[in-house]
CSV table of C-alpha atoms in Angstrom, one decimal:
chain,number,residue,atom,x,y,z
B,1,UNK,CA,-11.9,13.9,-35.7
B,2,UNK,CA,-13.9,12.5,-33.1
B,3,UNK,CA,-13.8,8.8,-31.3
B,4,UNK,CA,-17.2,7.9,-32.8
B,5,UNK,CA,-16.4,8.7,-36.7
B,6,UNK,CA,-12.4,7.7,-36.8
B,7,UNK,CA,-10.5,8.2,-40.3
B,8,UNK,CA,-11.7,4.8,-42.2
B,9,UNK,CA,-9.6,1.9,-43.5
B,10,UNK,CA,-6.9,2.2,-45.2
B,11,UNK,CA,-6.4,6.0,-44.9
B,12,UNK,CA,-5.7,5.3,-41.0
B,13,UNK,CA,-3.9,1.8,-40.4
B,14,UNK,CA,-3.4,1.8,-37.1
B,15,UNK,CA,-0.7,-1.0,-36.9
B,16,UNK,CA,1.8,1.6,-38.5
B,17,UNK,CA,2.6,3.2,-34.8
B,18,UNK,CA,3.5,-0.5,-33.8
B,19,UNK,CA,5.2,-1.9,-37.1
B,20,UNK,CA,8.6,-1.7,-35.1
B,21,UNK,CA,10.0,-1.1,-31.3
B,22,UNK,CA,11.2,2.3,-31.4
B,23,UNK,CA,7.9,3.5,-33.0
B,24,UNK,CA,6.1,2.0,-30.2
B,25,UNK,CA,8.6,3.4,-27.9
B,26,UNK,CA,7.6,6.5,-28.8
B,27,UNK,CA,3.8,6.8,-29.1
B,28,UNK,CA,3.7,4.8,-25.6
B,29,UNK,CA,1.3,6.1,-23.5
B,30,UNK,CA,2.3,5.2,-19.9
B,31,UNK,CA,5.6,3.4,-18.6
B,32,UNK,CA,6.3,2.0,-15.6
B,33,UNK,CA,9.5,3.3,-13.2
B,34,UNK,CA,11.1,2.2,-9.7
B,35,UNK,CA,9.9,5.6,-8.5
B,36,UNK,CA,6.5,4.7,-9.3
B,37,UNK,CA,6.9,1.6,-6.3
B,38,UNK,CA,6.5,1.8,-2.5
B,39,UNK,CA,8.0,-1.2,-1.0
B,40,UNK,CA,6.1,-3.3,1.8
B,41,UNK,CA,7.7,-4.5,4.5
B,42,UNK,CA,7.4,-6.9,7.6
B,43,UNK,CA,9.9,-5.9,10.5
B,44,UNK,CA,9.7,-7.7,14.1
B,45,UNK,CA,11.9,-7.6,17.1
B,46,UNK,CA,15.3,-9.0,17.4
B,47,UNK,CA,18.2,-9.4,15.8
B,48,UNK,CA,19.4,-11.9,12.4
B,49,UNK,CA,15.5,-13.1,12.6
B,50,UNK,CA,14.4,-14.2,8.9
B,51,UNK,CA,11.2,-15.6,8.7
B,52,UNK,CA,9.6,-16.9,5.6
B,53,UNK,CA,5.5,-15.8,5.0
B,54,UNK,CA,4.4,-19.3,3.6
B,55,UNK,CA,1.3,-18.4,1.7
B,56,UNK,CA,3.9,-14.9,0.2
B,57,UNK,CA,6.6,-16.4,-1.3
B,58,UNK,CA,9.4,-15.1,-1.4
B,59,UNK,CA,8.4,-12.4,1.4
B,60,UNK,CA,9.8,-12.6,5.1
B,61,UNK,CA,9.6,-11.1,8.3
B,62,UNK,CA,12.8,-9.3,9.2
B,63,UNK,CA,14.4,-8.2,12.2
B,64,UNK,CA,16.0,-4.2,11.8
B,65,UNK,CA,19.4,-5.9,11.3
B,66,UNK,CA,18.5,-7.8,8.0
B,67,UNK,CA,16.0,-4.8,6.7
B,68,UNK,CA,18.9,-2.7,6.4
B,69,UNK,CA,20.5,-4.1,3.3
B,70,UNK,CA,17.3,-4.1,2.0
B,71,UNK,CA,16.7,-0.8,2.4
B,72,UNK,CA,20.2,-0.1,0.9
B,73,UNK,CA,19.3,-2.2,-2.4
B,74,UNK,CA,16.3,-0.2,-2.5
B,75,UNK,CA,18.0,3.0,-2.6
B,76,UNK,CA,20.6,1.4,-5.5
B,77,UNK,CA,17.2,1.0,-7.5
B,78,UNK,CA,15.7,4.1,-7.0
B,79,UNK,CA,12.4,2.7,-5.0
B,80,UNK,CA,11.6,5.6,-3.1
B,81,UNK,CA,9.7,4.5,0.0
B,82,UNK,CA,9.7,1.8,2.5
B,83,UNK,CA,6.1,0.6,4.0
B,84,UNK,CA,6.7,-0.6,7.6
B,85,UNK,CA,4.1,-3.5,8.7
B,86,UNK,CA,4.8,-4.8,12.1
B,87,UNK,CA,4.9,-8.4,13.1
B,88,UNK,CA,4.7,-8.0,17.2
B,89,UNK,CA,5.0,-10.5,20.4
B,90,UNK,CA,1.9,-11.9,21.0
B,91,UNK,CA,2.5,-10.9,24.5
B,92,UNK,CA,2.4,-7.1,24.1
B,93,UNK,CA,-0.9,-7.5,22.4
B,94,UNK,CA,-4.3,-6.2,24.3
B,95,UNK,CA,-8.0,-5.8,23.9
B,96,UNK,CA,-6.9,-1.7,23.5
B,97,UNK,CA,-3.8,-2.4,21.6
B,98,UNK,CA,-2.1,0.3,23.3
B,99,UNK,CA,1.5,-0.9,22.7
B,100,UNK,CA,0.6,1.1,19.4
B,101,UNK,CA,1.7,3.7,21.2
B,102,UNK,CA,4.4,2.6,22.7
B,103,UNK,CA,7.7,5.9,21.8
B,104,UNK,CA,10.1,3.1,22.3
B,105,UNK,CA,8.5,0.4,20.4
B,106,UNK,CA,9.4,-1.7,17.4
B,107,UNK,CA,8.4,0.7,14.7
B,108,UNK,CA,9.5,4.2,16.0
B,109,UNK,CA,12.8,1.8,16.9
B,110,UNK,CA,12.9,1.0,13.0
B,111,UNK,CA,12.2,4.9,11.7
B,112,UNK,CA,14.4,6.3,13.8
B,113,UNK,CA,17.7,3.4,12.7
B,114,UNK,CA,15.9,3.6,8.6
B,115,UNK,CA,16.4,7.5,9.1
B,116,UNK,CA,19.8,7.8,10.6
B,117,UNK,CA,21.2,5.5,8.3
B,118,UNK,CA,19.5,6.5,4.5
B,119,UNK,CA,18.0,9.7,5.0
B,120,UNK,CA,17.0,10.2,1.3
B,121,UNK,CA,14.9,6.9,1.5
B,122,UNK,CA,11.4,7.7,2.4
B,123,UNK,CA,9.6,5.8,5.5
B,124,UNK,CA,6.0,5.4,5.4
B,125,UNK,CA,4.2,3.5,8.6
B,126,UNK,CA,0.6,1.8,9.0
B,127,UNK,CA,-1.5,3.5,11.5
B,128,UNK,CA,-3.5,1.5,12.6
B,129,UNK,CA,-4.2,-1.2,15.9
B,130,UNK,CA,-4.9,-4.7,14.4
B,131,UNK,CA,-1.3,-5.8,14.7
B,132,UNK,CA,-1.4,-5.1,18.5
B,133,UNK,CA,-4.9,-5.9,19.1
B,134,UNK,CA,-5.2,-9.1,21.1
B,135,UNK,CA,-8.3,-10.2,19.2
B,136,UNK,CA,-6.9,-8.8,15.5
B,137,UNK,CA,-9.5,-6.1,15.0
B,138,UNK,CA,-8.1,-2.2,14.0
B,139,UNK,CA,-10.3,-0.7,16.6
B,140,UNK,CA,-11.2,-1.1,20.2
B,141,UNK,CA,-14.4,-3.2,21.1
B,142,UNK,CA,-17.6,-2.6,23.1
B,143,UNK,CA,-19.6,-5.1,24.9
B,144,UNK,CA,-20.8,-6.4,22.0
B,145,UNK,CA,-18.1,-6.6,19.8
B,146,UNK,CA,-18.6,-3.7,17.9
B,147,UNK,CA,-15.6,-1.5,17.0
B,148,UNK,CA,-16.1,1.9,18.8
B,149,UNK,CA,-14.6,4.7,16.4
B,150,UNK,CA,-14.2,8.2,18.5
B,151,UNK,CA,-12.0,6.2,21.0
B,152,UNK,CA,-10.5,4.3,18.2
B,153,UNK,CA,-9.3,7.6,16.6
B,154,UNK,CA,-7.8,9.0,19.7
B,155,UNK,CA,-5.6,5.4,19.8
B,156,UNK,CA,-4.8,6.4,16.3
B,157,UNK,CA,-3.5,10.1,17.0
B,158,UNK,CA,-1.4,8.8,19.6
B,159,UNK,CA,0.3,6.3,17.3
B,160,UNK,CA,0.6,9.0,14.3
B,161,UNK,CA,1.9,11.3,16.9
B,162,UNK,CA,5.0,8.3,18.2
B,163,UNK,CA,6.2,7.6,14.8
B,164,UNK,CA,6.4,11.5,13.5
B,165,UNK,CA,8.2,11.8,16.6
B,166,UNK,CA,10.5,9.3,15.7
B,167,UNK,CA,11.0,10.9,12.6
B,168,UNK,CA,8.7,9.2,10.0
B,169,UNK,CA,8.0,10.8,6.6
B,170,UNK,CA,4.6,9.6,5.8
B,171,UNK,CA,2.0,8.3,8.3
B,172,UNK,CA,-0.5,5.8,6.3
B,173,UNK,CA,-4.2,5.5,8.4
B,174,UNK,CA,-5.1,1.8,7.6
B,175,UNK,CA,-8.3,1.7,9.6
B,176,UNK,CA,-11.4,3.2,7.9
B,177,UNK,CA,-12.5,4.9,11.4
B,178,UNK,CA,-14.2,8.5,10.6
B,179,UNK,CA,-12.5,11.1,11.2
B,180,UNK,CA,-9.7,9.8,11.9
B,181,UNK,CA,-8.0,11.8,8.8
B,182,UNK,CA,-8.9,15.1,10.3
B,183,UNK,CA,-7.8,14.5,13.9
B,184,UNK,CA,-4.0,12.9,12.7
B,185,UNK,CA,-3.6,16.1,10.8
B,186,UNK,CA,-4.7,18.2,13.8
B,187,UNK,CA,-2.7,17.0,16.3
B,188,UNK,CA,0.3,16.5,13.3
B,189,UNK,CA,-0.2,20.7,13.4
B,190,UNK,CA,-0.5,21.4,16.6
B,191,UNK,CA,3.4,19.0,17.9
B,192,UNK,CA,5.0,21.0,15.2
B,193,UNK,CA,5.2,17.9,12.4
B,194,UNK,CA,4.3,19.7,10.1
B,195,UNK,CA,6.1,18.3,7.0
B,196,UNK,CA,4.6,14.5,7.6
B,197,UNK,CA,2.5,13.4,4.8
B,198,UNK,CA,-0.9,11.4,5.6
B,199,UNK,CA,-1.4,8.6,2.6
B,200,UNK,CA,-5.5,8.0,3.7
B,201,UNK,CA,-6.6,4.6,2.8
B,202,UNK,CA,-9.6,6.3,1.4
B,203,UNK,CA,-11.4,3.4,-0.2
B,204,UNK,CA,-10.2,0.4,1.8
B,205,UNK,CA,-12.4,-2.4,1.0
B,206,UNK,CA,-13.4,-5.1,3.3
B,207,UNK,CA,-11.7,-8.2,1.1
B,208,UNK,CA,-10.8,-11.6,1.0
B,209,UNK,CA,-7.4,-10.4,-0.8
B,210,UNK,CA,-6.1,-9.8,2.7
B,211,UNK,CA,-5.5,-13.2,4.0
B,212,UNK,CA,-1.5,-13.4,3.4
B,213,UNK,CA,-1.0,-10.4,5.4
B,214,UNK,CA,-2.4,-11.1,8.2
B,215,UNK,CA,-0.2,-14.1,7.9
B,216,UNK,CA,2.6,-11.6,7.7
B,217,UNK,CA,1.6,-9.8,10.9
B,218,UNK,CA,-0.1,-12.4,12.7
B,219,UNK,CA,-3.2,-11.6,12.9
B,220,UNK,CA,-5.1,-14.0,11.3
B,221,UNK,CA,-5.2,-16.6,14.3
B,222,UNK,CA,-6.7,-13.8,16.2
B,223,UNK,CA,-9.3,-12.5,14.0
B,224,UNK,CA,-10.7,-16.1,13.8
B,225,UNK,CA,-13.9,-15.7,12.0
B,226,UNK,CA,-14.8,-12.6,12.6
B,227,UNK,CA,-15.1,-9.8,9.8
B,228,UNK,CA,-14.4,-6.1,9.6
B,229,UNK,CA,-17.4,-5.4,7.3
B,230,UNK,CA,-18.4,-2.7,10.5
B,231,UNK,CA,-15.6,-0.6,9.1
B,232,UNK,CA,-13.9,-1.6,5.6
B,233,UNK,CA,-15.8,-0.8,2.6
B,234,UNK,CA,-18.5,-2.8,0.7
B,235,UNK,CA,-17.1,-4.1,-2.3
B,236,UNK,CA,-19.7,-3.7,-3.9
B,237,UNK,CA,-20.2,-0.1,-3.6
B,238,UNK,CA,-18.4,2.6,-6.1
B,239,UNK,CA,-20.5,5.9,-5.0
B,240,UNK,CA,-19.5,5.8,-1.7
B,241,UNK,CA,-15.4,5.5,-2.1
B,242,UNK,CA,-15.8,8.8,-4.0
B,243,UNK,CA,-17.4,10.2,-0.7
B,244,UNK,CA,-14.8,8.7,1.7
B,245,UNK,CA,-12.0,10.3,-0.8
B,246,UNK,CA,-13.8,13.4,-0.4
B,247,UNK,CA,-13.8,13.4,3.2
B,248,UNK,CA,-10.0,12.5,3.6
B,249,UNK,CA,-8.9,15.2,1.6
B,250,UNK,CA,-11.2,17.5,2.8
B,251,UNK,CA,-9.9,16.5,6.1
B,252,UNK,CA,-6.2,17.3,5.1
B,253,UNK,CA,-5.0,13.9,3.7
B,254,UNK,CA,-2.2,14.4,1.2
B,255,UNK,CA,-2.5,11.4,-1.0
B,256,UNK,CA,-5.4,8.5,-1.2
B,257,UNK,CA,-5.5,5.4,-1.8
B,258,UNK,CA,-7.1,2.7,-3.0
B,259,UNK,CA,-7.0,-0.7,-1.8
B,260,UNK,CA,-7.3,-3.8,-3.3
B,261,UNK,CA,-5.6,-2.7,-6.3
B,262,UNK,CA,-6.1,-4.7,-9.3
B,263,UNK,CA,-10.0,-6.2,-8.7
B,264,UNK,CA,-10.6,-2.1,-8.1
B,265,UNK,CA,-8.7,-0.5,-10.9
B,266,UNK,CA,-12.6,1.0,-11.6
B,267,UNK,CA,-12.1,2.6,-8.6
B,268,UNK,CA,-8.7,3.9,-9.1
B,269,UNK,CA,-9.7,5.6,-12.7
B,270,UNK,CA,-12.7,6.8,-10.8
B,271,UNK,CA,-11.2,8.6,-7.8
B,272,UNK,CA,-8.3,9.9,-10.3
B,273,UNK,CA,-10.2,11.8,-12.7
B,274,UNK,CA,-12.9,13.1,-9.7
B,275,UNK,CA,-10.6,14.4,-7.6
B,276,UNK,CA,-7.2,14.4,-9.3
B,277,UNK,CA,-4.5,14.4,-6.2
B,278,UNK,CA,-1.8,12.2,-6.2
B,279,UNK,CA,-3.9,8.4,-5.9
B,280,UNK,CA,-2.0,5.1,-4.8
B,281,UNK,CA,-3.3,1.4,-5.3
B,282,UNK,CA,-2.3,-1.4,-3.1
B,283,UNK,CA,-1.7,-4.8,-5.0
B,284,UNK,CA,-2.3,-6.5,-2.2
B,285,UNK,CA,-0.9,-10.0,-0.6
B,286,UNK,CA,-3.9,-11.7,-2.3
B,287,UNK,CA,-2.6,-10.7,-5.5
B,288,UNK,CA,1.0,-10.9,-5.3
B,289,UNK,CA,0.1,-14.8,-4.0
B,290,UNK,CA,-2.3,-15.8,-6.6
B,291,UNK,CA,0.2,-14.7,-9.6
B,292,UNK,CA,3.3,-16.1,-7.2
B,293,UNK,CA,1.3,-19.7,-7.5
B,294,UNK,CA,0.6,-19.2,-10.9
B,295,UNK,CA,3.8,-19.2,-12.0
B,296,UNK,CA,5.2,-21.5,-9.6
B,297,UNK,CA,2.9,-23.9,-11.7
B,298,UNK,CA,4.6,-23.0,-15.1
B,299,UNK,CA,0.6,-21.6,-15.7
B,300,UNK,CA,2.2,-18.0,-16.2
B,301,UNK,CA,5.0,-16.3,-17.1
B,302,UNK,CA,6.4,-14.9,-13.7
B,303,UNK,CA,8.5,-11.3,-14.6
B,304,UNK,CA,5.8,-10.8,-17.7
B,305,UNK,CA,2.2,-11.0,-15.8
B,306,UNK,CA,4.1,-9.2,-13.2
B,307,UNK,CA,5.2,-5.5,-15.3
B,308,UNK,CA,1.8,-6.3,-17.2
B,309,UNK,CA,0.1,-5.9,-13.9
B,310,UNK,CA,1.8,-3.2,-12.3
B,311,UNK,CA,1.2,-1.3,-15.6
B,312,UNK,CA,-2.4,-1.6,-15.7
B,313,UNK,CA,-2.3,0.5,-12.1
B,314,UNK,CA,-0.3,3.4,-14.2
B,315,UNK,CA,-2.6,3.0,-17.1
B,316,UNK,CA,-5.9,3.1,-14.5
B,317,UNK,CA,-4.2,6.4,-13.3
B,318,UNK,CA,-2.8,5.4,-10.0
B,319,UNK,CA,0.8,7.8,-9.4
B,320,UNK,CA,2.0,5.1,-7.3
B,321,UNK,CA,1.8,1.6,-6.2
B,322,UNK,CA,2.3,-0.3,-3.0
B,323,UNK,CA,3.3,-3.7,-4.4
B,324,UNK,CA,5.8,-7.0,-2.9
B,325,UNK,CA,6.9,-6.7,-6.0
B,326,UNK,CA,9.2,-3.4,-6.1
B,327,UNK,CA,12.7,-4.9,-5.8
B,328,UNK,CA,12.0,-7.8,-8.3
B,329,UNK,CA,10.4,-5.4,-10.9
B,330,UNK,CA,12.7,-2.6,-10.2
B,331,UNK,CA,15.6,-5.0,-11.1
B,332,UNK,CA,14.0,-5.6,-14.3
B,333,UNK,CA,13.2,-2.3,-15.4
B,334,UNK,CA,17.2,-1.3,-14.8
B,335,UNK,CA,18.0,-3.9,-16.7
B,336,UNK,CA,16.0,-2.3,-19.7
């Protein structure tokens, strides 16, 4: 039997398989689990520092102090990984953002304490400058503004290389610079780190979505008006993410990902079934906000649109997701 000419009414009813719960248990086709979740979140300096993200509710900034029960409950729910985002001192930010850098800075601080204290919980980190850029761009500038990329990528080695040396299990380039893929894992090789992972964010669109992080990090004030469209995908361009996935694992990226999630979930089924290496969305703070407000409102129901959503990334083929969700939808799904 083929797709085109199914078995006709009423020899094939196909509201047998879901006349019941355990039938539909059974013939389900994809299911959603805490492994499946990596868990963002924002860390700055200090200690018992709690700071609400307005426009993310029910997502703060925390000082190392306060992420470590946090990283404990996500342990107790089987979430596997931790994504560190940095919320720096406006003071240690600079036109190079070379506090990036920095072996003794906030996040190789927070690896190394995450490590020591739950070394079976993975630690992934953003490469990338914007949160230490004084003007909230993830490269360095020229005269004219423009990002330059070779002398971007070096800034990005040099950050890759500070938090494997701290100990970090996954290093996550954020910025879209070329090459920047190839040179991490180079210089990954050649210190000896040989066991970090690079999660490439291959297709990394240049979206409106965004606009709650850079709350988070505090970025937004810098960035002003200005765009990344220089460097972040066009969204309206499919072709082209398959080439940039190409390139990243070609380049010796062990994971890619796509990012927004659910607006691209085209673009997650696409890269999946060309390539098929493990493939990661982001449901980015745009998303988690709108369907925060939404229910909020009483328009939605909060814990349903939330598993429906996160499914659709399993059913679009994505092996993982990155979502401010984790904790409140692993909670869930241990309670079924």
């Amino acid at each position: 039997m083929h797709l085109s000419s199914p078995t006709p009414f009423p020899t094939n009813r196909p509201r047998r398989l879901r006349r019941d719960a355990f039938t539909r248990n059974l013939v389900r086709e994809h299911r959603l689990s805490a492994h499946d979740f990596i868990y963002p979140v924002f860390v700055h300096a200090g200690e018992n520092r709690r700071e609400a993200v307005p426009s993310m509710p029910g997502v703060e900034r925390l000082s190392l102090d306060l992420l470590l029960p946090v990283a404990a409950e996500c342990m107790q729910l089987g979430i596997p990984y931790l994504a560190l985002f940095p919320a720096i001192d406006g003071a240690l930010k600079t036109p190079d953002g070379k506090e990036a850098l920095n072996p003794d800075g906030l996040i190789p601080q927070v690896v190394r304490r995450l490590k020591a204290e739950f070394p079976q919980l993975g630690v992934m980190t953003d490469v990338a400058l914007d949160p230490y850029t004084s003007h909230g761009q993830d490269g360095v500038l020229d005269d004219t503004g423009y990002i330059i990329n070779d002398e971007t990528v070096e800034l990005l080695v040099g950050q890759a290389l500070a938090h494997a040396e701290a100990g970090v299990d996954m290093v996550a380039p954020s910025d879209m610079m070329d090459g920047r893929i190839g040179a991490i894992r180079e210089a990954l090789e050649a210190h000896g780190h040989i066991h970090t992972r690079i999660m490439a964010y291959s297709a990394k669109y240049a979206s409106a979505f965004y606009g709650p992080f850079r709350d988070a990090v505090g970025t937004r004030g810098a960035l002003g008006k200005a765009d990344k469209n220089v460097y972040q995908m066009d969204p309206a361009n499919t072709d082209e993410a398959l080439r940039e996935v190409a390139l990243d694992i070609a380049e010796g990226a062990d994971m890619v990902m796509v990012k927004p999630g659910m607006p691209y979930l085209d673009m997650v089924r696409r890269v999946k079934d060309e390539f098929k290496v493990p493939t990661f969305a982001y449901q980015v703070s745009g998303e988690y906000a709108m369907l925060k407000a939404a229910a909020a409102q009483g328009w939605l129901d909060h814990d349903a649109v939330m598993l429906e959503a996160l499914l659709a990334f399993k059913r679009a083929g994505a092996d993982g997701i990155l979502t401010y969700f984790a904790r409140d939808a692993a909670r869930l799904l241990q309670k079924q």
